Short mmCIF file of C-alpha atoms (C1' of nucleotides) in Angstrom, two decimals:
data_model
loop_
_atom_site.label_atom_id
_atom_site.label_comp_id
_atom_site.label_asym_id
_atom_site.label_seq_id
_atom_site.Cartn_x
_atom_site.Cartn_y
_atom_site.Cartn_z
CA MET P 1 10.25 -6.39 -4.38
CA GLY P 2 10.99 -8.49 -7.41
CA ILE P 3 9.08 -11.54 -8.62
CA THR P 4 11.26 -14.67 -8.50
CA GLY P 5 11.79 -16.17 -11.92
CA LEU P 6 9.62 -13.67 -13.80
CA LEU P 7 12.33 -12.51 -16.21
CA THR P 8 13.30 -16.10 -16.96
CA VAL P 9 9.76 -17.17 -17.66
CA LEU P 10 9.17 -14.11 -19.93
CA LYS P 11 12.31 -14.53 -21.99
CA GLU P 12 10.42 -14.73 -25.28
CA ALA P 13 9.05 -11.25 -24.60
CA GLN P 14 12.63 -9.94 -24.56
CA GLU P 15 15.26 -9.36 -27.19
CA PRO P 16 18.76 -7.80 -27.32
CA VAL P 17 18.65 -4.10 -28.00
CA HIS P 18 21.03 -1.19 -28.37
CA ILE P 19 20.10 2.00 -26.61
CA SER P 20 20.50 3.92 -29.90
CA SER P 21 17.16 2.52 -31.05
CA PHE P 22 15.61 4.96 -28.57
CA LYS P 23 17.43 7.93 -30.17
CA GLY P 24 15.58 11.18 -29.63
CA GLN P 25 13.33 9.65 -27.00
CA THR P 26 13.12 10.11 -23.25
CA LEU P 27 13.97 7.13 -21.02
CA GLY P 28 13.09 6.88 -17.35
CA ILE P 29 15.86 5.63 -15.10
CA ASP P 30 15.34 3.68 -11.93
CA GLY P 31 17.76 5.73 -9.82
CA TYR P 32 18.12 3.13 -7.07
CA VAL P 33 19.75 0.63 -9.45
CA TRP P 34 22.58 2.97 -10.45
CA LEU P 35 22.97 4.31 -6.94
CA HIS P 36 23.48 0.80 -5.66
CA LYS P 37 25.91 -0.21 -8.40
CA GLY P 38 27.78 3.05 -7.98
CA ALA P 39 28.04 2.58 -4.21
CA PHE P 40 29.22 -0.99 -4.72
CA GLY P 41 32.45 0.29 -6.15
CA CYS P 42 33.24 2.53 -3.19
CA SER P 43 31.76 0.49 -0.34
CA GLN P 44 34.94 0.78 1.71
CA GLU P 45 35.01 4.58 1.63
CA ILE P 46 31.32 4.61 2.60
CA ALA P 47 31.81 2.15 5.45
CA LEU P 48 34.76 4.13 6.83
CA GLY P 49 32.73 7.30 6.65
CA GLN P 50 35.09 8.89 4.13
CA ASP P 51 33.85 11.50 1.65
CA THR P 52 33.56 9.99 -1.81
CA ARG P 53 32.04 11.15 -5.06
CA ARG P 54 32.55 7.92 -6.91
CA TYR P 55 28.88 6.89 -6.85
CA VAL P 56 27.99 10.31 -8.22
CA ASN P 57 30.57 9.98 -11.01
CA TYR P 58 29.32 6.47 -11.80
CA ILE P 59 25.84 7.76 -12.53
CA LEU P 60 27.07 10.81 -14.44
CA LYS P 61 29.13 8.47 -16.65
CA LYS P 62 26.06 6.42 -17.39
CA ILE P 63 24.06 9.56 -18.19
CA GLU P 64 26.81 10.76 -20.50
CA MET P 65 26.64 7.44 -22.37
CA LEU P 66 22.91 7.91 -22.87
CA ARG P 67 23.35 11.44 -24.10
CA HIS P 68 26.05 10.30 -26.50
CA PHE P 69 23.36 8.21 -28.22
CA GLN P 70 21.00 11.18 -28.01
CA ILE P 71 18.75 9.72 -25.35
CA VAL P 72 17.00 12.20 -23.02
CA PRO P 73 17.43 10.87 -19.47
CA PHE P 74 14.80 11.26 -16.79
CA VAL P 75 16.03 9.98 -13.41
CA VAL P 76 13.49 8.75 -10.85
CA PHE P 77 14.51 8.35 -7.21
CA ASP P 78 12.69 6.54 -4.42
CA GLY P 79 11.08 9.02 -2.10
CA GLY P 80 9.29 7.63 0.93
CA SER P 81 11.17 4.54 1.92
CA LEU P 82 8.05 2.78 3.13
CA THR P 83 9.17 1.59 6.51
CA SER P 84 8.00 -2.01 6.34
CA LYS P 85 9.20 -4.85 8.51
CA GLU P 86 11.45 -6.16 5.78
CA GLU P 87 13.20 -2.88 5.31
CA THR P 88 14.13 -2.52 8.96
CA GLU P 89 15.35 -6.10 8.87
CA MET P 90 17.46 -5.28 5.82
CA GLU P 91 19.01 -2.28 7.50
CA ARG P 92 19.81 -4.35 10.55
CA GLU P 93 21.48 -6.92 8.39
CA ALA P 94 23.42 -4.19 6.58
CA LYS P 95 24.76 -2.78 9.85
CA LYS P 96 25.88 -6.23 10.96
CA ASN P 97 27.80 -6.64 7.72
CA ILE P 98 29.48 -3.23 8.14
CA GLN P 99 30.46 -4.16 11.71
CA GLU P 100 31.99 -7.45 10.61
CA GLY P 101 33.71 -5.63 7.74
CA LEU P 102 35.23 -3.10 10.13
CA ARG P 103 36.44 -5.88 12.42
CA LEU P 104 38.23 -7.56 9.53
CA PHE P 105 39.53 -4.25 8.18
CA ASN P 106 41.11 -3.37 11.55
CA MET P 107 42.84 -6.74 11.52
CA GLY P 108 44.40 -5.79 8.20
CA LEU P 109 42.20 -8.13 6.17
CA LYS P 110 41.12 -5.46 3.65
CA LYS P 111 40.07 -7.81 0.87
CA GLU P 112 37.90 -9.92 3.20
CA ALA P 113 36.44 -6.77 4.71
CA GLN P 114 35.33 -5.48 1.30
CA THR P 115 32.92 -8.35 0.81
CA TYR P 116 31.11 -7.33 3.99
CA PHE P 117 31.25 -3.63 3.15
CA GLN P 118 29.56 -4.44 -0.17
CA ARG P 119 26.89 -6.51 1.54
CA GLY P 120 26.35 -3.72 4.01
CA ILE P 121 25.53 -1.02 1.47
CA ASN P 122 22.45 0.89 2.45
CA ILE P 123 21.30 3.64 0.08
CA THR P 124 20.34 6.68 2.13
CA PRO P 125 18.66 9.91 0.92
CA LYS P 126 22.12 11.57 1.04
CA PHE P 127 23.25 9.48 -1.93
CA ALA P 128 20.34 10.69 -4.02
CA LYS P 129 20.87 14.24 -2.78
CA ASP P 130 24.50 14.25 -3.96
CA VAL P 131 23.47 12.99 -7.40
CA ILE P 132 20.56 15.43 -7.70
CA GLU P 133 22.94 18.29 -7.03
CA GLU P 134 24.90 17.37 -10.16
CA LEU P 135 21.80 16.61 -12.24
CA LYS P 136 20.61 20.17 -11.53
CA LYS P 137 23.87 21.64 -12.77
CA LYS P 138 23.62 19.61 -15.96
CA ASN P 139 19.91 20.39 -16.50
CA ILE P 140 18.97 16.71 -16.45
CA GLN P 141 15.38 15.88 -15.59
CA TYR P 142 14.76 14.05 -12.36
CA VAL P 143 12.00 13.50 -9.82
CA VAL P 144 11.81 12.10 -6.29
CA ALA P 145 8.87 9.73 -6.27
CA PRO P 146 6.31 10.33 -3.49
CA TYR P 147 6.08 6.58 -2.87
CA GLU P 148 7.98 4.02 -4.91
CA ALA P 149 10.03 4.79 -8.00
CA ASP P 150 8.33 1.80 -9.71
CA ALA P 151 4.89 3.38 -9.57
CA GLN P 152 6.26 6.78 -10.66
CA LEU P 153 8.07 5.26 -13.66
CA ALA P 154 4.94 3.39 -14.69
CA TYR P 155 2.93 6.61 -14.46
CA LEU P 156 5.44 8.59 -16.48
CA GLU P 157 5.39 5.99 -19.25
CA ARG P 158 1.59 5.73 -19.23
CA GLU P 159 1.29 9.53 -19.52
CA GLY P 160 3.81 9.62 -22.37
CA THR P 161 6.49 11.64 -20.55
CA ILE P 162 8.95 8.78 -21.07
CA GLN P 163 9.00 6.19 -23.85
CA GLY P 164 10.80 3.44 -21.90
CA ILE P 165 12.48 2.53 -18.61
CA ILE P 166 15.97 1.48 -17.62
CA THR P 167 16.05 -0.80 -14.59
CA GLU P 168 17.02 -4.24 -13.26
CA ASP P 169 13.79 -4.77 -11.32
CA SER P 170 11.13 -7.10 -12.75
CA ASP P 171 8.48 -5.28 -10.74
CA LEU P 172 8.27 -2.71 -13.51
CA ILE P 173 6.61 -5.46 -15.58
CA VAL P 174 4.09 -6.07 -12.81
CA TYR P 175 3.35 -2.35 -12.75
CA GLY P 176 2.26 -2.55 -16.39
CA CYS P 177 5.22 -0.81 -18.10
CA LYS P 178 5.44 -1.39 -21.85
CA LYS P 179 9.11 -1.02 -22.80
CA ILE P 180 11.77 -1.89 -20.25
CA ILE P 181 15.51 -2.15 -20.78
CA PHE P 182 17.26 -4.64 -18.51
CA LYS P 183 20.97 -5.40 -18.20
CA LEU P 184 22.15 -2.19 -19.85
CA ASP P 185 25.96 -2.20 -20.12
CA ASP P 186 28.50 0.57 -20.59
CA ALA P 187 28.42 0.18 -24.38
CA GLY P 188 24.64 0.70 -24.53
CA ASN P 189 23.62 -2.93 -25.04
CA GLY P 190 20.74 -4.39 -23.04
CA MET P 191 17.68 -6.65 -23.14
CA LEU P 192 14.39 -5.02 -24.16
CA PHE P 193 11.17 -6.28 -22.63
CA ASP P 194 8.23 -5.37 -24.86
CA ARG P 195 4.74 -5.85 -23.39
CA GLU P 196 3.34 -6.37 -26.86
CA ARG P 197 5.39 -9.59 -27.01
CA LEU P 198 3.77 -11.22 -23.95
CA GLY P 199 1.72 -13.40 -26.33
CA GLN P 200 4.95 -15.09 -27.48
CA VAL P 201 5.80 -16.43 -24.03
CA ARG P 202 6.13 -20.26 -24.14
CA SER P 203 6.12 -21.18 -20.44
CA PHE P 204 2.37 -20.59 -20.33
CA SER P 205 -0.18 -18.80 -22.46
CA LEU P 206 -0.91 -15.17 -21.59
CA ARG P 207 -3.22 -14.61 -24.57
CA GLY P 208 -6.41 -12.93 -23.52
CA TRP P 209 -4.91 -11.97 -20.20
CA THR P 210 -5.45 -8.45 -18.90
CA ASP P 211 -2.72 -6.56 -17.08
CA GLU P 212 -4.78 -6.99 -13.91
CA THR P 213 -4.87 -10.79 -14.14
CA PHE P 214 -1.15 -10.80 -14.91
CA ARG P 215 -0.56 -8.70 -11.82
CA LYS P 216 -2.64 -11.07 -9.71
CA MET P 217 -0.58 -13.98 -10.96
CA CYS P 218 2.61 -12.23 -9.79
CA ILE P 219 1.18 -11.31 -6.39
CA LEU P 220 -0.17 -14.81 -5.80
CA SER P 221 3.22 -16.31 -6.72
CA GLY P 222 4.75 -14.39 -3.86
CA CYS P 223 5.89 -10.87 -3.27
CA ASP P 224 7.74 -8.70 -0.80
CA TYR P 225 5.23 -7.23 1.57
CA LEU P 226 3.63 -10.48 2.57
CA SER P 227 4.83 -13.96 3.31
CA SER P 228 4.15 -16.09 0.26
CA VAL P 229 2.25 -19.33 0.07
CA HIS P 230 4.62 -22.26 0.27
CA GLY P 231 4.69 -24.28 -2.88
CA VAL P 232 3.06 -21.67 -5.13
CA GLY P 233 5.29 -20.01 -7.72
CA LEU P 234 4.52 -18.45 -11.10
CA LYS P 235 3.48 -21.67 -12.88
CA ARG P 236 0.96 -22.80 -10.29
CA SER P 237 -0.29 -19.27 -9.81
CA HIS P 238 -0.90 -19.13 -13.60
CA LYS P 239 -2.69 -22.49 -13.52
CA TYR P 240 -5.05 -21.29 -10.78
CA LEU P 241 -5.85 -18.05 -12.55
CA GLN P 242 -6.39 -19.84 -15.84
CA ARG P 243 -9.07 -21.90 -14.12
CA SER P 244 -10.70 -18.98 -12.35
CA ARG P 245 -10.07 -15.26 -12.68
CA ASP P 246 -11.61 -14.76 -9.27
CA ILE P 247 -8.77 -14.70 -6.80
CA LYS P 248 -11.19 -15.06 -3.94
CA GLN P 249 -12.46 -18.31 -5.43
CA ILE P 250 -8.93 -19.55 -5.84
CA ALA P 251 -8.28 -18.77 -2.23
CA GLU P 252 -11.40 -20.70 -1.25
CA ASN P 253 -11.04 -23.67 -3.61
CA GLN P 254 -7.40 -24.26 -4.50
CA TRP P 255 -5.54 -22.74 -1.69
CA ILE P 256 -7.52 -24.14 1.18
CA ALA P 257 -7.57 -27.50 -0.62
CA PHE P 258 -3.79 -27.50 -0.72
CA HIS P 259 -3.29 -25.75 2.58
CA PRO P 260 -5.98 -27.03 4.98
CA GLN P 261 -4.29 -25.48 7.99
CA ILE P 262 -5.55 -21.91 8.01
CA ASP P 263 -3.61 -20.23 10.76
CA SER P 264 -3.45 -16.50 11.51
CA GLU P 265 -0.59 -15.95 9.06
CA ASN P 266 -2.41 -17.55 6.13
CA ASP P 267 -5.47 -15.58 7.02
CA GLU P 268 -3.49 -12.33 6.62
CA ILE P 269 -2.19 -13.49 3.24
CA ARG P 270 -5.69 -14.25 2.08
CA ARG P 271 -6.91 -10.80 3.13
CA VAL P 272 -4.19 -9.00 1.16
CA ILE P 273 -4.61 -11.12 -1.97
CA CYS P 274 -8.39 -10.84 -2.00
CA SER P 275 -8.26 -7.07 -1.61
CA GLY P 276 -5.69 -6.79 -4.41
"C1'" DC O 1 8.59 -30.76 -13.56
"C1'" DG O 2 7.88 -26.73 -10.12
"C1'" DC O 3 9.44 -24.47 -5.99
"C1'" DT O 4 12.70 -23.30 -2.21
"C1'" DA O 5 16.76 -21.86 -0.40
"C1'" DG O 6 21.59 -21.23 -0.73
"C1'" DT O 7 25.47 -19.04 -3.18
"C1'" DA O 8 27.53 -15.53 -6.08
"C1'" DC O 9 27.13 -11.08 -8.21
"C1'" DT O 10 26.61 -5.42 -9.11
"C1'" DC O 11 32.43 -1.81 -9.26
"C1'" DA O 12 36.84 -1.54 -11.06
"C1'" DT O 13 41.57 -2.55 -10.58
"C1'" DG Z 1 17.57 -6.28 -7.14
"C1'" DT Z 2 19.57 -10.31 -10.47
"C1'" DA Z 3 21.13 -15.53 -12.13
"C1'" DC Z 4 22.17 -20.21 -11.25
"C1'" DT Z 5 21.48 -24.69 -9.11
"C1'" DA Z 6 21.19 -28.73 -5.71
"C1'" DG Z 7 17.63 -30.91 -3.30
"C1'" DC Z 8 13.00 -32.20 -2.57
"C1'" DG Z 9 7.93 -33.30 -3.17
#
DNA sequence: CGCTAGTACTCAT
DNA sequence: GTACTAGCG
């Protein structure tokens, strides 16, 4: 999913951090992020159908770095890839990129082909399976989330199983997670988002806001599983919710006022937002 | 100023 | 998934 501009707007709620400040604690890892980055480095082998372990080694190297700083890793993988319209579209796009890459590759244009191979990366359950095999050997905790890894990570943090999350996906903020490490590099440096610091955000005031209102702001600004309202981003979404916490009222007053043409598509959007 | 849409990037040599 | 930015209302 991902909320456009959320990390930028919440910059005052983040600060540089070294992973060692979580020494002795358990950190949840968004497995998809590392799978994708790992696969990025061996996209050619994958596209050509060659056996490669490089994406497995990439993740193991990251895990070793964490353990070096005495972090207990808990890897969470996506389970049910919810077959939505967007995902099928993404897979179609990926296949087209692989095809174009193979065409260039067979012409001897290996460098040009790589760009398309990288764009064509599609993380399948096999990738996770290969990694899980190694995690088992090393006695590293992992779980395959029944739905989305996001929701599973949020649950694990809420229940106290993990004390923070490593990811690149701003959706973890929407899901209510408290401590999230973004942009973690090989040396253990990253940016820590701390939910307790939301009151320090300067773009707009979030004081007195509940997690639920915050979530509504994000959804109203546009998200993955529904076509967003044109012209409404985070700032305007915040303005509407500041005026009225009732999203249904916003839909009736603001939205219709700004978007008088209520066609079938907008009607679907309104249904989803009002139910959320 | 806020939002959209386009481009470039993730690895690792 | 992210960041950055030209163009537009």
